[in-house]
Coordinates of C-alpha atoms and ligand atoms in Angstrom, one line a residue:
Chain A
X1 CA 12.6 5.3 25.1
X2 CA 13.7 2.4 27.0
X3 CA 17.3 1.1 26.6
X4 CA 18.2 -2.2 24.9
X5 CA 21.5 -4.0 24.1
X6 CA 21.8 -5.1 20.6
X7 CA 24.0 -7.9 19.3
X8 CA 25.1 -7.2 15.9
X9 CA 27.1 -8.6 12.9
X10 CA 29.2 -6.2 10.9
X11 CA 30.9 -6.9 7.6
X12 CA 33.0 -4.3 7.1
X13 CA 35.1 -3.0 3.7
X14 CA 38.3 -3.0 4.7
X15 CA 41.1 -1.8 2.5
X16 CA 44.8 -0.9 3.4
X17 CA 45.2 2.0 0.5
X18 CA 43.8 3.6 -3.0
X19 CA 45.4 1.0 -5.0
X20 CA 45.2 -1.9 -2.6
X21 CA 42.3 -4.5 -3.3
X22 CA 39.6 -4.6 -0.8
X23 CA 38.0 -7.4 1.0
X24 CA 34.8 -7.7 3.6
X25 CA 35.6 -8.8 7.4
X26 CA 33.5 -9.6 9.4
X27 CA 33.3 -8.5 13.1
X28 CA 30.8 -8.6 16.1
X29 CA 29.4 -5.4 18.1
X30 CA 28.1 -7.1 21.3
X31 CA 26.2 -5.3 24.0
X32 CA 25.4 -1.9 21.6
X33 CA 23.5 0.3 23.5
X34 CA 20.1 1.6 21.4
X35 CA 21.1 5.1 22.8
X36 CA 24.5 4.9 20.9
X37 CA 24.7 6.9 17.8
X38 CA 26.0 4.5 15.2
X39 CA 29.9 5.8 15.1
X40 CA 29.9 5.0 18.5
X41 CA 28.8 1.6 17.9
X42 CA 32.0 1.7 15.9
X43 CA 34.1 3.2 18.4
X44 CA 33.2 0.3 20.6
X45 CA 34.2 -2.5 17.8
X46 CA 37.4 -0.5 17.4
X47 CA 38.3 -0.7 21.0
X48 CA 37.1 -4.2 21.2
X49 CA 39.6 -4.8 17.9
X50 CA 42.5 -2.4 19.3
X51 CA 42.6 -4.5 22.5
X52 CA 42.8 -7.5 20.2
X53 CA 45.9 -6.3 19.0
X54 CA 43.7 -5.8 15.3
X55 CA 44.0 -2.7 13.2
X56 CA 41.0 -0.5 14.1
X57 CA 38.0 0.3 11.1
X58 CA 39.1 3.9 9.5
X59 CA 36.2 5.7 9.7
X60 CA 35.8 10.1 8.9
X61 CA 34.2 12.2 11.5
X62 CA 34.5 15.5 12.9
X63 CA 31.6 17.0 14.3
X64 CA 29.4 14.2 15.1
X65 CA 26.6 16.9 15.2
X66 CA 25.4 16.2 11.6
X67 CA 26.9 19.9 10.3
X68 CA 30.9 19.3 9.0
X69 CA 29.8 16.8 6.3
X70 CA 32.8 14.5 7.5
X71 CA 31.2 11.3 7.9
X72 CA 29.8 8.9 5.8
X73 CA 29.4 5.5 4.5
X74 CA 26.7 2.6 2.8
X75 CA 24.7 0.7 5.3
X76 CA 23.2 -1.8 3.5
X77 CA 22.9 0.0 0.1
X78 CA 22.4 2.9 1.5
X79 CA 24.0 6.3 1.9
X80 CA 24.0 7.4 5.9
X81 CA 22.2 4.3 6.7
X82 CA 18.2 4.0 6.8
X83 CA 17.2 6.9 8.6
X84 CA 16.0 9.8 6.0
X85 CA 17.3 13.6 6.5
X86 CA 20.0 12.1 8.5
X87 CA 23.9 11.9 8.7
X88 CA 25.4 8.6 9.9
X89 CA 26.8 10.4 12.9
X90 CA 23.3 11.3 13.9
X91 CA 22.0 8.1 13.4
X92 CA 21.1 6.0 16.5
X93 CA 21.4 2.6 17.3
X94 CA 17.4 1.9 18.0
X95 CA 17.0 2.1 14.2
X96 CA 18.4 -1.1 14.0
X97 CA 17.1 -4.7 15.6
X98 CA 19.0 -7.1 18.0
X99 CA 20.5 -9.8 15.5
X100 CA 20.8 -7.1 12.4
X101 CA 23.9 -8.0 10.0
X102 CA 25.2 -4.8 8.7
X103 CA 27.3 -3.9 5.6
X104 CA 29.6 -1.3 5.6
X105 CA 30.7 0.5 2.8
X106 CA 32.5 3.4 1.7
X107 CA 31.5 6.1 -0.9
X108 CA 32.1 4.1 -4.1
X109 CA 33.4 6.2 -6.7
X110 CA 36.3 6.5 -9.2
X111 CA 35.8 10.3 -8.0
X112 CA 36.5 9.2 -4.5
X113 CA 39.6 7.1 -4.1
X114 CA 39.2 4.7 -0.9
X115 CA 41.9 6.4 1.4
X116 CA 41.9 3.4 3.7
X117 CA 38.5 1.1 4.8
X118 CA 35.8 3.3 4.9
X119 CA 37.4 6.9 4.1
X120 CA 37.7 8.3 0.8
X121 CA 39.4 11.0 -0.6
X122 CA 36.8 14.0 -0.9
X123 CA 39.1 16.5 -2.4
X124 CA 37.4 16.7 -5.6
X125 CA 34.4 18.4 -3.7
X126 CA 37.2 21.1 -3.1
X127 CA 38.7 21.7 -6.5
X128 CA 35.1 22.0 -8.0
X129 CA 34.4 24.4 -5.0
X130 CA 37.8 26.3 -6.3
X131 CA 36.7 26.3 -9.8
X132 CA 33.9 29.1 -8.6
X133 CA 32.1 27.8 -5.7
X134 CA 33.2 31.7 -4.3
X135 CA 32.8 35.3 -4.8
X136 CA 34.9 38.2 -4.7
X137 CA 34.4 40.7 -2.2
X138 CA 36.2 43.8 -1.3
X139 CA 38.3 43.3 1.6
X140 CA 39.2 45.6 4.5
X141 CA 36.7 46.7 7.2
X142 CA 33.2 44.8 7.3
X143 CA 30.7 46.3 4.8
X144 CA 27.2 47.7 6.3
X145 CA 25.1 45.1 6.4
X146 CA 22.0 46.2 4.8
X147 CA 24.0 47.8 2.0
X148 CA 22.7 45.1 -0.4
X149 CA 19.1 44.4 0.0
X150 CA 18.1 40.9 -0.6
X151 CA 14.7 39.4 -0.7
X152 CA 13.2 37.2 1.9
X153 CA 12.2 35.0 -0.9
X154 CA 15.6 34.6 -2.3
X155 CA 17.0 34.5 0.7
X156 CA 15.3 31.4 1.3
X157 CA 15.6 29.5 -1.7
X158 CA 19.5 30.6 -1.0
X159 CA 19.8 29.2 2.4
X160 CA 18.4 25.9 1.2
X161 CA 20.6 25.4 -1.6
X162 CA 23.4 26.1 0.7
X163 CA 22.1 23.5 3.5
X164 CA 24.7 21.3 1.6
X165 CA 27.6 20.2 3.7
X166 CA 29.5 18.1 1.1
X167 CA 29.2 14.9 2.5
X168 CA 28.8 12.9 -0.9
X169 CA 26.3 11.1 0.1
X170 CA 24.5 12.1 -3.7
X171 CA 27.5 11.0 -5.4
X172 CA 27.1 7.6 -3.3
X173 CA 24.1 6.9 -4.0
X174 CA 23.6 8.3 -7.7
X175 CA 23.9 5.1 -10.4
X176 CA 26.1 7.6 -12.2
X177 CA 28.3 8.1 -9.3
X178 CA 27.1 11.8 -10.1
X179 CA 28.2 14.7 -8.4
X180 CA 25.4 16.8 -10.0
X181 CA 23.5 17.0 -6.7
X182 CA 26.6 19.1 -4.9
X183 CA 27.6 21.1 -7.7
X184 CA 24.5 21.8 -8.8
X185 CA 23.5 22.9 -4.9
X186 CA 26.9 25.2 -4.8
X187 CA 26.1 27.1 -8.6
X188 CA 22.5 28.0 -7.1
X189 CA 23.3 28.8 -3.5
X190 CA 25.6 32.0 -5.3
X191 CA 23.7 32.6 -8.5
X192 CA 20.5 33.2 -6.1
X193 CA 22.5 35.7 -4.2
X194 CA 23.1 39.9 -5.5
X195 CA 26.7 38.8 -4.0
X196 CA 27.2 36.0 -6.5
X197 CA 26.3 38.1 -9.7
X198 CA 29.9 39.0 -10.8
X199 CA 31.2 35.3 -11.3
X200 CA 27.9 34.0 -12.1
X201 CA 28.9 32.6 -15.5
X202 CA 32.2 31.5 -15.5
X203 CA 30.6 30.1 -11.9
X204 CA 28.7 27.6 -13.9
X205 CA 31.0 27.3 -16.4
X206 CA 33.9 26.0 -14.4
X207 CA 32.4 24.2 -12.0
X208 CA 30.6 21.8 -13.9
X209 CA 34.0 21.7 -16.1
X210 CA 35.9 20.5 -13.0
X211 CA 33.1 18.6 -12.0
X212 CA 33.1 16.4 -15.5
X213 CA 36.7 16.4 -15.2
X214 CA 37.1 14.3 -11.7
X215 CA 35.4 11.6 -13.6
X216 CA 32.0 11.8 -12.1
X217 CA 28.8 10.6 -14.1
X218 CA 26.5 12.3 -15.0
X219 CA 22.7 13.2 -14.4
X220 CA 19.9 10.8 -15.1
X221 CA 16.9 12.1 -13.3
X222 CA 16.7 9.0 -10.8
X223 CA 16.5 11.3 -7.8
X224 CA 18.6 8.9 -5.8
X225 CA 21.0 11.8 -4.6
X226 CA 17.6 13.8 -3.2
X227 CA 16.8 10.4 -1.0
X228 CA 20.3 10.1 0.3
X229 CA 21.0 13.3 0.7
X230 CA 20.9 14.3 4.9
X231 CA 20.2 17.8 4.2
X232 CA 17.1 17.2 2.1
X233 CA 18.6 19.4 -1.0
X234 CA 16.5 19.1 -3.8
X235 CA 16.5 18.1 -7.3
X236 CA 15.0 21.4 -8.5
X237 CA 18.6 22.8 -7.9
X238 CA 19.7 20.5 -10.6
X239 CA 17.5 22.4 -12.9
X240 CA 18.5 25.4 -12.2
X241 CA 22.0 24.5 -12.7
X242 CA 21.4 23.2 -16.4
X243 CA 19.5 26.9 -16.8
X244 CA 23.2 28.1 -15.5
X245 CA 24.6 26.2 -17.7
X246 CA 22.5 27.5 -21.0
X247 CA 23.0 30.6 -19.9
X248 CA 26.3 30.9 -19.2
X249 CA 27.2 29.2 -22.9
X250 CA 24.8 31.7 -24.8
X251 CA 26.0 35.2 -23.3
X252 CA 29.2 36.1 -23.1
X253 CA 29.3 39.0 -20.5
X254 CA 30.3 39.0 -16.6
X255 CA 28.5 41.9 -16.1
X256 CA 26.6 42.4 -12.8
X257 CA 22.6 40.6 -13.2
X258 CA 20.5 40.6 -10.7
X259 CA 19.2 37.0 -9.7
X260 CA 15.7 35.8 -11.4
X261 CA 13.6 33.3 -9.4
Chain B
X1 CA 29.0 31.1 -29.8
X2 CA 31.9 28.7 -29.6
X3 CA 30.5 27.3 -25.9
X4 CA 26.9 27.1 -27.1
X5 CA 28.9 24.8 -29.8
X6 CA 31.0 22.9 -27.3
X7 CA 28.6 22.9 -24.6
X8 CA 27.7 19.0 -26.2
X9 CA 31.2 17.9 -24.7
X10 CA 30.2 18.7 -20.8
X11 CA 27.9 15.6 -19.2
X12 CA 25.4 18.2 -19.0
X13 CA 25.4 19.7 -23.0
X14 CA 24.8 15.6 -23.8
X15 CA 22.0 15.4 -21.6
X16 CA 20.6 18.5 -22.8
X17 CA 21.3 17.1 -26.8
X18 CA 19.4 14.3 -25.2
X19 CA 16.8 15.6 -24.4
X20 CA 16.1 18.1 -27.6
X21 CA 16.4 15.2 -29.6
X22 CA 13.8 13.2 -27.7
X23 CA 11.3 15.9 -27.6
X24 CA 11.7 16.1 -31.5
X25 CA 10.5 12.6 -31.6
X26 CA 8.1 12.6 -29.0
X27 CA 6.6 15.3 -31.3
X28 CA 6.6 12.9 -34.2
X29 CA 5.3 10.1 -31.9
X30 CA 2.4 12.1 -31.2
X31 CA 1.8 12.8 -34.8
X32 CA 2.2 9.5 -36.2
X33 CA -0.4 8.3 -33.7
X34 CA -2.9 10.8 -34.6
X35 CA -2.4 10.2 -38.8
X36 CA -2.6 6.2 -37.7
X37 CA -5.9 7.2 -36.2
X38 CA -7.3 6.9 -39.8
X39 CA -7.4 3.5 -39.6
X40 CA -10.5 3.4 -37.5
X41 CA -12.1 5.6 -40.6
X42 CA -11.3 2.5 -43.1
X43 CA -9.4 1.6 -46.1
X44 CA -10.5 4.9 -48.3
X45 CA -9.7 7.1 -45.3
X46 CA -6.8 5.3 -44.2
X47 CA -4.8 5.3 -48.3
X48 CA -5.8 9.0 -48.9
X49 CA -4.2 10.0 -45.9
X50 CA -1.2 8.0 -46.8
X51 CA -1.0 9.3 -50.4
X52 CA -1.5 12.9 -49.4
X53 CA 1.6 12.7 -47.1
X54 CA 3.7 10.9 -49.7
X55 CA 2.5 14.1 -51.9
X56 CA 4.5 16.6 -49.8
X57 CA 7.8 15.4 -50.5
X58 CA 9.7 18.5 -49.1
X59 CA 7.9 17.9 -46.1
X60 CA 8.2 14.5 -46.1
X61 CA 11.8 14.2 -46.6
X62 CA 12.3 17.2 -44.3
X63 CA 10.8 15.4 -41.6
X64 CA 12.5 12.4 -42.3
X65 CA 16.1 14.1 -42.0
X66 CA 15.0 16.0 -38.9
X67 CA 14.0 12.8 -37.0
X68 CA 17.4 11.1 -38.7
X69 CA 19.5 13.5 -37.2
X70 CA 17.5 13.4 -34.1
X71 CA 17.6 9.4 -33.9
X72 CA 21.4 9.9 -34.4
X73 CA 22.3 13.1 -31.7
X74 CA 20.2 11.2 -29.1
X75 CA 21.7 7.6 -29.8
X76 CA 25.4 9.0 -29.6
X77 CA 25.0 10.9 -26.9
X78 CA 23.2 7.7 -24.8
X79 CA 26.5 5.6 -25.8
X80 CA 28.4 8.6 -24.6
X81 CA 27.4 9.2 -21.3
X82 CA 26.4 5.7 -20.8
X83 CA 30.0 4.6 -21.0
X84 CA 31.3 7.4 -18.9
X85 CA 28.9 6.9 -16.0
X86 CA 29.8 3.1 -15.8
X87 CA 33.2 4.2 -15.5
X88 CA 32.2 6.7 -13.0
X89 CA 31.5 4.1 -10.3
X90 CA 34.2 2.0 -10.0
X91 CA 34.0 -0.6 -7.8
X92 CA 31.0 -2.1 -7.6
X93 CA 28.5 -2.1 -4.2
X94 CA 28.0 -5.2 -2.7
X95 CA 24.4 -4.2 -0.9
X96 CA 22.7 -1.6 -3.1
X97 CA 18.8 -0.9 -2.3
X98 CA 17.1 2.0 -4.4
X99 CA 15.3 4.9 -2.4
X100 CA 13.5 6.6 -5.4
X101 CA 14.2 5.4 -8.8
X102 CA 11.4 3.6 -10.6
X103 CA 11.1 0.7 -13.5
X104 CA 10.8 3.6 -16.2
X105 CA 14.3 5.1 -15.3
X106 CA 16.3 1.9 -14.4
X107 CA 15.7 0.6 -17.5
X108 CA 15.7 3.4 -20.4
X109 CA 19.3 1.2 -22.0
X110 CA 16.6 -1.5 -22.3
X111 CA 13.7 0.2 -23.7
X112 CA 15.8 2.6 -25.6
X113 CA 18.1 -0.1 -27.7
X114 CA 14.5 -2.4 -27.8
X115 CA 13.0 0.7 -29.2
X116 CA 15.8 1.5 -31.8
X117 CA 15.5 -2.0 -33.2
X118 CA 11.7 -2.1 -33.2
X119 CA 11.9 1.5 -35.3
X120 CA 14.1 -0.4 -37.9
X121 CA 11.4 -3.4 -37.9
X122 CA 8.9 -1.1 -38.6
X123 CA 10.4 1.0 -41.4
X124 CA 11.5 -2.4 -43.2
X125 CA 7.9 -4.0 -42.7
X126 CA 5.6 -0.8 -44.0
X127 CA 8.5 1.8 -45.3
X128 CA 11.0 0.0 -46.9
X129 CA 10.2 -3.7 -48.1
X130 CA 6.1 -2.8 -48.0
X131 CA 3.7 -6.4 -48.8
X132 CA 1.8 -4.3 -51.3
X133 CA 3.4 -1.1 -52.1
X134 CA 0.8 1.9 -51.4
X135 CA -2.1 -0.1 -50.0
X136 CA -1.5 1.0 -46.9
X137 CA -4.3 -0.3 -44.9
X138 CA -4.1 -3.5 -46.3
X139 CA -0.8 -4.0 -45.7
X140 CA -1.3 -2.6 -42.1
X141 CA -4.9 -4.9 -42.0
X142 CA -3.0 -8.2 -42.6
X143 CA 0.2 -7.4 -41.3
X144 CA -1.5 -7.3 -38.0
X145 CA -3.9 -10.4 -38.5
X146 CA -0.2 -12.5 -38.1
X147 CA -0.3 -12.4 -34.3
X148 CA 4.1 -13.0 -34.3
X149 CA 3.9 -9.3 -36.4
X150 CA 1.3 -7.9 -34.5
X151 CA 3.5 -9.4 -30.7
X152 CA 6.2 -7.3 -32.0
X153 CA 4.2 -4.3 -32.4
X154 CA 2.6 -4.5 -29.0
X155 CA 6.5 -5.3 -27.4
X156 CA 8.0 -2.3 -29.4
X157 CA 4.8 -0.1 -28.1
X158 CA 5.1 -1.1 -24.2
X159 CA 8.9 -0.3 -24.2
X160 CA 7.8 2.8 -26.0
X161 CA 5.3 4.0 -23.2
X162 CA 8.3 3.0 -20.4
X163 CA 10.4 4.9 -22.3
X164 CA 8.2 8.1 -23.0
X165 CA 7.4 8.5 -19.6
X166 CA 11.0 8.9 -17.9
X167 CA 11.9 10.7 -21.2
X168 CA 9.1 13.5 -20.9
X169 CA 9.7 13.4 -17.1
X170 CA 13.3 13.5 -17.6
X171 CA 13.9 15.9 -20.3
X172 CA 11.5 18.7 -18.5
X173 CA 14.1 18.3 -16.1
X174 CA 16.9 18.8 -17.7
X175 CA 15.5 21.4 -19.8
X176 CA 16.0 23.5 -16.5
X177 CA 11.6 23.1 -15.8
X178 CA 11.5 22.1 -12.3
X179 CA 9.6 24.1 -9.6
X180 CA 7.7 23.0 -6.6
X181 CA 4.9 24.4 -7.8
X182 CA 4.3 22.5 -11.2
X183 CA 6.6 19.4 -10.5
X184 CA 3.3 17.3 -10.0
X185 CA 1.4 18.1 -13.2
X186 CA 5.2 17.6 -15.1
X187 CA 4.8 13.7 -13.5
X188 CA 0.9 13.7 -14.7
X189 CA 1.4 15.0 -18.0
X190 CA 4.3 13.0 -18.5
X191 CA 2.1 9.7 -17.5
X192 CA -0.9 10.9 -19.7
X193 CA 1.2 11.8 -22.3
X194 CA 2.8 8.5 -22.8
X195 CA -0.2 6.6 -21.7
X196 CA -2.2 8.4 -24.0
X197 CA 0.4 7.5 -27.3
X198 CA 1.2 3.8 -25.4
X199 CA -2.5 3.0 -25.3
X200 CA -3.7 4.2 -28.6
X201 CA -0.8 2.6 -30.4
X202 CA -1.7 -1.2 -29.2
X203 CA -5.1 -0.8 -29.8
X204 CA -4.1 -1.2 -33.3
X205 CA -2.6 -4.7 -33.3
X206 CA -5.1 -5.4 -31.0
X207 CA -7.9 -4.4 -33.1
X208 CA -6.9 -6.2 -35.5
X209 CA -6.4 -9.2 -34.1
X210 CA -9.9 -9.2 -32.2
X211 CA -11.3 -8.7 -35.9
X212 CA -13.0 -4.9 -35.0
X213 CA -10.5 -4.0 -38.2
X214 CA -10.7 -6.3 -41.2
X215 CA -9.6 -6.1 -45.0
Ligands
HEM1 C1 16.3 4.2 -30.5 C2 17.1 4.0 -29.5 C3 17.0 4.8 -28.2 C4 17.9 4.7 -27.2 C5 19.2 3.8 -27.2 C6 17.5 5.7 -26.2 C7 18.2 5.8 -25.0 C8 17.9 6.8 -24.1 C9 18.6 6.9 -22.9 C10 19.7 6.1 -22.3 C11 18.0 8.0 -22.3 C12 18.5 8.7 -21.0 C13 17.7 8.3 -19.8 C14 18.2 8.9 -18.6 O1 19.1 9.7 -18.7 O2 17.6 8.6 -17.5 C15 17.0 8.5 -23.1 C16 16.2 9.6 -22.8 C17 15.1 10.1 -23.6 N1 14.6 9.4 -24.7 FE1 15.5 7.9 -25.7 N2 16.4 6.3 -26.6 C18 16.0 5.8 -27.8 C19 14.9 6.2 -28.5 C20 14.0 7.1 -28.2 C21 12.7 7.3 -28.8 C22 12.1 6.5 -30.0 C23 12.1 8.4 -28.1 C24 10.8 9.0 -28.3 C25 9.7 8.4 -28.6 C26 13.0 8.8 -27.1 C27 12.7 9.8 -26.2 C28 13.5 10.1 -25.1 C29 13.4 11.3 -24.3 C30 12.3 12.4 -24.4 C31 14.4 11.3 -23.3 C32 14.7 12.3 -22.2 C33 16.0 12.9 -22.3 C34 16.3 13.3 -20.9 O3 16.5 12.4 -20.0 O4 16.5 14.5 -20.6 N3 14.1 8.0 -27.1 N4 16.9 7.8 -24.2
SF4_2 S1 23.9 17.6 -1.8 FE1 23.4 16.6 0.1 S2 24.2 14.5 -0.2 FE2 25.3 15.8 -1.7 S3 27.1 16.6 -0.7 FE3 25.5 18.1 -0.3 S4 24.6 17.5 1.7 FE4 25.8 15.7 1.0
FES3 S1 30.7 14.0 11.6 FE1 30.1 16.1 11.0 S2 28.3 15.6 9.9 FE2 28.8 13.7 10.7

């Protein structure tokens, strides 16, 4: 693919702290390379805007590979900007035409407090994690690995569930503002697991306790979450997360289950 | 047993209360249309059947608590989670494009309120303050020949069909029924279903007002 440069108009969300109101500016990204991935369009504005003397766009990012879940933010209306199955640090320029005006948002939830411009406060994602999003293993030397058998089908249906990286992309994107998508993704990845029996109940219990209690919405079968999401986790995981949730109000015991399909 | 009880606080419980209490109606839905059916038999046909329900009074009065109580649960619980999950937003987006929702979905607080007030039309028109008390088809047959009474049935019926079909769609979901392998028959029954009901229903008025159905 041929390189082009792309002139671009960027009105960015910029506010100076959770309680501060915020305001669009707008800003110009001349001579983007379509090779660029589209946080390195930004680094370019910020350099342009540091030179200036201007405080620089605050953006998250860690990896930049598409795996920590770090970055995010609305491109015009949507979550991780238009490419499907795709982070916004793995997004490239060429998606976009010479001339383009661009929004930038951040996540907008009362979940996720703006931290400044385009970073928000993800730390409910952790306490909802803490309320059970673990198990408990016995600790000391490694255990044999095939001691626990677990079948390739499970397996599967496991690893997908766990493709989430917490970006909050579904939360972005839901109408709720629902965090049903993550949540939902965490209960199965463990309750589809021999490992994840013990907690299983108080698993579901908990977490969508502390999930309610961050203020997120809740579910209304829109399936915006599955769109945004970069991982592609599906809404079936939902499901299977209100089936948690029956079950875990209906018995009572902790006791070691294996998983059912 | 004290969490199955409070499960109806968590987002989740409400949706689930939600979607019980629409599957008790859609039950009723269904049945109503298939009784209504009778009108195509004629006036004889149409009052018999009427008369034989107003007979089974347990069963009528059963059935009218039931769908109360159901009315009520799935009403509260809209209001509920309705307000939280405008809360849960915040500030508002200033570009917002949707990826996947459809019509049926965005607007359910439209055809779900239109619906609610359509239901109390309906009971005050034939139930409650009747033209003709117990001539049914009659008062069904010229009801409908007023084409401002027979509008609001056909309105009340197409928010109904909108409504039906993200419900049943909806509630399989949240019922926990969601597997690759029958998530496309759960979108085409949920589409016949209401199509079906939404379809039947206005050929009523319609009927009526093309003069197949006559006093
Ligand atoms: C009378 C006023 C009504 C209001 C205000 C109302 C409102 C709503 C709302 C807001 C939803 C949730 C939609 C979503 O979460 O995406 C819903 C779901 C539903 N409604 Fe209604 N509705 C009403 C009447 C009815 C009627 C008459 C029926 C049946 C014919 C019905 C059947 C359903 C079903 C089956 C669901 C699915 C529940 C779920 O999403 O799991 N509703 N309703
Ligand atoms: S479910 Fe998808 S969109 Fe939501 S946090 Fe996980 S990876 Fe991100
Ligand atoms: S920076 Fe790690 S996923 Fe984007």
């Amino acid at each position: 693919m041929s390189e082009e440069l792309l002139n671009l108009t960027l009105h960015v969300w910029r506010q100076d702290g959770p309680s501060q109101p915020g305001r669009f500016e707008t800003h110009p990204a001349t001579g983007i390379s379509t090779h660029m991935s589209f946080l390195e369009m930004l680094d370019v504005v910020n350099e342009d805007l540091i030179e200036k003397g201007k405080s620089p766009i605050a953006f998250d990012y860690d990896c930049r590979e598409g795996i920590c879940g770090s970055c995010g933010m609305v491109v015009n209306g949507v979550a991780h900007g238009p490419q499907r199955l795709t982070t916004i640090c793995q997004l490239h320029m060429r998606q976009f035409n010479d001339g383009d005006e661009l929004w930038l948002e951040p996540w907008r939830a009362s979940g996720f407090p703006v931290v400044k411009d385009l970073v928000v406060d993800r730390s409910a994602f952790d306490r909802i994690v803490q309320a059970g999003g673990y198990i408990s293993i016995r600790t000391g030397s490694a255990t044999e690995a095939n001691e626990m058998p677990v079948a390739k089908a499970m397996a599967d249906q496991a690893m997908d569930a766990a493709e989430c990286i917490g970006c909050g992309a579904c939360v972005a994107a839901c109408p709720n503002a629902s965090a049903s998508l993550f949540t939902a993704a965490k209960i199965s990845h463990l309750s589809l697991l021999p490992q994840g029996q013990a907690e299983r109940l108080d698993r579901a219990r908990n977490m969508v306790a502390q999930m309610d209690a961050e203020g997120f919405g809740g579910c209304t079968n829109h399936g915006e979450c599955e769109a945004a999401c970069p991982k592609g986790v599906s809404l079936r995981w939902i499901a299977r997360m209100n089936r948690e949730v029956v079950r875990s109000a209906v018995k009572s015991d902790s006791g070691v289950k294996t998983a059912r399909r | 047993m004290q969490r199955a009880l409070t499960l109806h606080q968590t987002t989740i419980g409400k949706k689930l209360v939600m979607a019980l209490s629409g599957l008790v109606i859609v039950g009723f839905v269904i049945g109503h249309f298939l009784g209504n059916l009778n009108l195509y038999r004629g006036q004889e046909a149409l009052d018999a059947y009427a008369h034989f329900l107003q007979g089974l009074t347990p069963v009528l009065w059963g059935t009218r608590l039931l769908l109360l109580l159901a009315f009520g649960v799935h009403i509260t619980a809209a209001f509920s989670l309705w307000s939280r999950n405008n809360k849960a937003r915040g500030s508002r987006y200033k570009k917002h494009q949707d990826m996947a929702t459809d019509y049926a979905a965005r607007t359910m607080y439209w055809s779900g309120p239109i619906l609610l007030l359509f239901v109390v039309y309906h009971l005050l028109h034939f139930t409650i303050l009747p033209a003709h008390p117990g001539e049914v088809y009659r008062n069904v047959v010229e009801g409908f020949q007023n084409p401002w009474i027979a509008g609001v049935y056909i309105v009340g019926n197409i928010a109904l069909g909108f409504h039906l079909f993200h419900g049943i769609f909806s509630a399989t979901q949240t019922l926990g029924a969601n597997h690759p392998r029958f998530n496309s028959y759960r979108r085409d029954a949920a589409v016949a279903i209401s199509a079906a009901i939404t379809l039947g229903n206005l050929s009523f008025p319609i009927s009526v007002l093309a003069g197949f159905v006559t006093v």
